[in-house]
PDB file of C-alpha atoms and ligand atoms in Angstrom:
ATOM      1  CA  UNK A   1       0.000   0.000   0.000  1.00  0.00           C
ATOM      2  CA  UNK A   2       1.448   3.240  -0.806  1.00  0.00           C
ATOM      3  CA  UNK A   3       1.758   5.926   1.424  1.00  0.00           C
ATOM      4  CA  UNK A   4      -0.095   9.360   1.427  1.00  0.00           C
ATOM      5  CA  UNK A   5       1.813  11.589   3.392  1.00  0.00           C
ATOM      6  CA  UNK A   6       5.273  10.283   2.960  1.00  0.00           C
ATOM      7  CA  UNK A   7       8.004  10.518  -0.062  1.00  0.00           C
ATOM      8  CA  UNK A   8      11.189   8.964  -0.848  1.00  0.00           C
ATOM      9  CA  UNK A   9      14.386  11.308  -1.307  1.00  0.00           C
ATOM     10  CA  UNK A  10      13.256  10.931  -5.323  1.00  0.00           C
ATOM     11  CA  UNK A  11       9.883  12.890  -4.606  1.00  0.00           C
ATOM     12  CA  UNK A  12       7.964   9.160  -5.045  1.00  0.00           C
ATOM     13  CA  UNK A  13       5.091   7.990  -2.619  1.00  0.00           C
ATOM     14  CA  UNK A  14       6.863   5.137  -0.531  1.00  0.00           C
ATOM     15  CA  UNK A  15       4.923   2.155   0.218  1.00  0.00           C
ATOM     16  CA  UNK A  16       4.281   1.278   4.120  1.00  0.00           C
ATOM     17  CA  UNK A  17       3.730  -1.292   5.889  1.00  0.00           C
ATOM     18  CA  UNK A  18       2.018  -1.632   9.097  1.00  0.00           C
ATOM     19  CA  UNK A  19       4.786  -3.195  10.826  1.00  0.00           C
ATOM     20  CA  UNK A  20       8.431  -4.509  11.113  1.00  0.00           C
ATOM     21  CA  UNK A  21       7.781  -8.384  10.588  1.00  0.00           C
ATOM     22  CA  UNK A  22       5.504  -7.334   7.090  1.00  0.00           C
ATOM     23  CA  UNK A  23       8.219  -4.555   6.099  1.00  0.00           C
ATOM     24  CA  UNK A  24      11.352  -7.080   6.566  1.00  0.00           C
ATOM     25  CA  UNK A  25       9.210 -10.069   4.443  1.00  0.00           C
ATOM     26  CA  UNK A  26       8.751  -7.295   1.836  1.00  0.00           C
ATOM     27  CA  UNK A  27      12.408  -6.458   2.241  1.00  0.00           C
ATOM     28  CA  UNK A  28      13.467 -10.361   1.538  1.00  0.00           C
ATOM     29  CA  UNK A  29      11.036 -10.627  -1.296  1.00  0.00           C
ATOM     30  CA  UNK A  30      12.100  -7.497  -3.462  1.00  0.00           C
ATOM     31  CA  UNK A  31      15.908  -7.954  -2.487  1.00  0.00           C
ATOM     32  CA  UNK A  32      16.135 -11.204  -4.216  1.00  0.00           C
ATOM     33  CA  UNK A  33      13.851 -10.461  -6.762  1.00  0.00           C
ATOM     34  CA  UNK A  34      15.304  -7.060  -7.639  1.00  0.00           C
ATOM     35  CA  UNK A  35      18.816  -7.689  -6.633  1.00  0.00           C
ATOM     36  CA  UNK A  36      18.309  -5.098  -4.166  1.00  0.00           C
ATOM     37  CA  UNK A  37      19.480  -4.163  -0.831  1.00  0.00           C
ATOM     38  CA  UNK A  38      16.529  -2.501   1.086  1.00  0.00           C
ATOM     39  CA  UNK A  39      16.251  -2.305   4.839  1.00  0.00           C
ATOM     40  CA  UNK A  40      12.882  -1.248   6.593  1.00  0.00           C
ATOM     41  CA  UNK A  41      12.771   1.712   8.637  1.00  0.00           C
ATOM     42  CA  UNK A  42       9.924   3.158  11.377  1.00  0.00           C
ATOM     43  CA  UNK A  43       8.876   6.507   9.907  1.00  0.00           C
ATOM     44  CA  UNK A  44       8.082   8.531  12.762  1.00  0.00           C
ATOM     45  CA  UNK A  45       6.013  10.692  10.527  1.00  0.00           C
ATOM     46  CA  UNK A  46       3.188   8.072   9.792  1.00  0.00           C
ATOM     47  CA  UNK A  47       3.896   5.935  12.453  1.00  0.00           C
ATOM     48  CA  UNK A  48       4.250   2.925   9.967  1.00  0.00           C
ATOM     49  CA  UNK A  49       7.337   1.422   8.243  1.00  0.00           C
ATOM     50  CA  UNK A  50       8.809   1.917   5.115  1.00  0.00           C
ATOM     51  CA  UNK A  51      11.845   0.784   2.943  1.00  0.00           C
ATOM     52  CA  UNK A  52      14.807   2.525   2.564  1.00  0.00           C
ATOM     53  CA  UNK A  53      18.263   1.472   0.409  1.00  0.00           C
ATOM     54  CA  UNK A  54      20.680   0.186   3.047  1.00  0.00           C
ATOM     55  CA  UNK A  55      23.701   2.440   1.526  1.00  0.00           C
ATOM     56  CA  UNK A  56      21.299   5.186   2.836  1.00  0.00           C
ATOM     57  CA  UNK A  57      22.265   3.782   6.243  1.00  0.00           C
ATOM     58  CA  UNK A  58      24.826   4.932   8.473  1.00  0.00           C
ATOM     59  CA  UNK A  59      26.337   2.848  10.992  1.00  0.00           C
ATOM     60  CA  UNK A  60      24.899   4.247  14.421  1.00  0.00           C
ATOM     61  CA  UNK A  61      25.651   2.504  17.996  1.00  0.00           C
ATOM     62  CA  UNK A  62      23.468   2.829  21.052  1.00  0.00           C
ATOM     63  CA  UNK A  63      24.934   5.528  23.902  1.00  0.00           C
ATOM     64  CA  UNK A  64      25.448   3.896  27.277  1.00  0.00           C
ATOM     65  CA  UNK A  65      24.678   7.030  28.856  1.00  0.00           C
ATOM     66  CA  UNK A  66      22.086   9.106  26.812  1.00  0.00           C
ATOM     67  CA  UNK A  67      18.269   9.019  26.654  1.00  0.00           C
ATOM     68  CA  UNK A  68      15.846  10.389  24.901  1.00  0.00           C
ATOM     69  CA  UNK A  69      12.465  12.131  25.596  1.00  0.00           C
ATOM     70  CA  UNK A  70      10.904   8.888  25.187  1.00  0.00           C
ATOM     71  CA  UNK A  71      12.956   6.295  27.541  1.00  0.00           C
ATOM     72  CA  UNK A  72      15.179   5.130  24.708  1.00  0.00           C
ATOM     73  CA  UNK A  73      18.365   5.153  24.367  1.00  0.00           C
ATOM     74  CA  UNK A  74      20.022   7.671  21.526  1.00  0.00           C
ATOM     75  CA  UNK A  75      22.233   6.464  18.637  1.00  0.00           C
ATOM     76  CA  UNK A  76      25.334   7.910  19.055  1.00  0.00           C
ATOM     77  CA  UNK A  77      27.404   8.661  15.823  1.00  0.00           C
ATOM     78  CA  UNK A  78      31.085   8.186  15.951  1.00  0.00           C
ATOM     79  CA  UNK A  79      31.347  11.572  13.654  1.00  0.00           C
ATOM     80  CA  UNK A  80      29.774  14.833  13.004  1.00  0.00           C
ATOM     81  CA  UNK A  81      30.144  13.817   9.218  1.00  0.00           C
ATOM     82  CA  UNK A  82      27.771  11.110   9.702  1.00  0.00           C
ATOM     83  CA  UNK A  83      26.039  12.353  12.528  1.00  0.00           C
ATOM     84  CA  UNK A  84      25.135  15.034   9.333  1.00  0.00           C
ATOM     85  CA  UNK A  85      24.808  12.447   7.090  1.00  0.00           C
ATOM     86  CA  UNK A  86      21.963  10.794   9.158  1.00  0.00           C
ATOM     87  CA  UNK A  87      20.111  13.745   9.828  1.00  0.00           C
ATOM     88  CA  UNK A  88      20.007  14.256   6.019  1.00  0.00           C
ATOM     89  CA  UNK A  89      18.849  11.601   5.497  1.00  0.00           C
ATOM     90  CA  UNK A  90      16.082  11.687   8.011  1.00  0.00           C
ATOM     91  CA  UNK A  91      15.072  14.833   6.470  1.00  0.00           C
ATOM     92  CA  UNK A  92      14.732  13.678   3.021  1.00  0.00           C
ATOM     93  CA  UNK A  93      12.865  10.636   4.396  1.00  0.00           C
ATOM     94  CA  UNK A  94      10.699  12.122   6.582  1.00  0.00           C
ATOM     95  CA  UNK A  95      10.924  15.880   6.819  1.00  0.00           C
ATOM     96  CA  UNK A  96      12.095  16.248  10.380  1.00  0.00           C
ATOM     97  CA  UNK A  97      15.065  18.618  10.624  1.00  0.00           C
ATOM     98  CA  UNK A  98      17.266  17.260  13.672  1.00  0.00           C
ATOM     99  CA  UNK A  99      20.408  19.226  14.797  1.00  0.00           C
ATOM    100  CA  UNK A 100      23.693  17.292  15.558  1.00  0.00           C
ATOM    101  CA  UNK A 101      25.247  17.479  19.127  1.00  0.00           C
ATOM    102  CA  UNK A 102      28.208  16.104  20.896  1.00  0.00           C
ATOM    103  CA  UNK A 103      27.506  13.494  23.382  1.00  0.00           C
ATOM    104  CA  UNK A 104      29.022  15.316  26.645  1.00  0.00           C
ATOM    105  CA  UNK A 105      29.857  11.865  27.780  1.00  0.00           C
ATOM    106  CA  UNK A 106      32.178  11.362  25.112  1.00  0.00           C
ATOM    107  CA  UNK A 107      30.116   8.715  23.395  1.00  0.00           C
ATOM    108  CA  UNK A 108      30.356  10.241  19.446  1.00  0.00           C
ATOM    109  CA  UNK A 109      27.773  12.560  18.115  1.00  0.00           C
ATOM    110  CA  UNK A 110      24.266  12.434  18.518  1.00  0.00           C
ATOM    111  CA  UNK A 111      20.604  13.946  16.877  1.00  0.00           C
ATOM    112  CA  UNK A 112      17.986  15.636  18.703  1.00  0.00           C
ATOM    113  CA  UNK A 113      14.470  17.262  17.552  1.00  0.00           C
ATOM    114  CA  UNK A 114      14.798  19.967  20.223  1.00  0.00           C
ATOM    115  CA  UNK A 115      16.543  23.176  19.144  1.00  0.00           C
ATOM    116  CA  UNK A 116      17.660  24.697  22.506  1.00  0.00           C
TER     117      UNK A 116
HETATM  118 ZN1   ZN B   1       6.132   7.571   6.767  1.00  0.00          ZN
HETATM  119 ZN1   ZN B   2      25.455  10.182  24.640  1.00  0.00          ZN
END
């Protein structure tokens, strides 16, 4: 089922799926059909899941330290390059603009919503 409120970074509708287990068998499917390499995602704009090219993906670890608003624990970006990179990409996906901090516990870079 295609999406109504979200796009892909090419300006097309993606297709969603209501969630991860349904995304990741349509994930299996197209990869070997297509020879592709797509991973699902949870859009935080519809609330639903979508697919997204894993080169899109940066490689993100968990922080030890840092939460966010909602209990879980923040990906933490070992650079500001791909701390950037991610928040691009989240834009393009989803339209939320994020702003890149340091982790003041040393743990790499991370994204936050809030602008303070
Ligand atoms: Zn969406
Ligand atoms: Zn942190």
């Amino acid at each position: 089922m295609k999406s109504k409120t979200c796009f892909s970074h090419l300006g097309q509708l993606l297709t969603q799926y209501y969630n991860e287990k349904e995304a990741q068998n349509a994930a299996n499917y197209i990869n070997k059909t297509h020879n592709n390499d797509l991973l699902p995602y949870h859009c935080a704009k519809c609330n639903l899941w979508h697919l997204s090219p894993k080169n899109r993906r940066t490689s993100s670890q968990t922080c030890n330290r840092c939460t966010g608003r909602d209990g879980v624990k923040k990906e933490s970006y070992s650079s500001k390059r791909e701390a950037h990179l991610r928040a691009n990409i989240i834009y393009d996906e989803q339209g939320i603009s994020l702003r890149v901090y340091k982790c003041k516990y040393g743990f790499g870079w991370h994204l936050t919503k809030s602008q303070f």
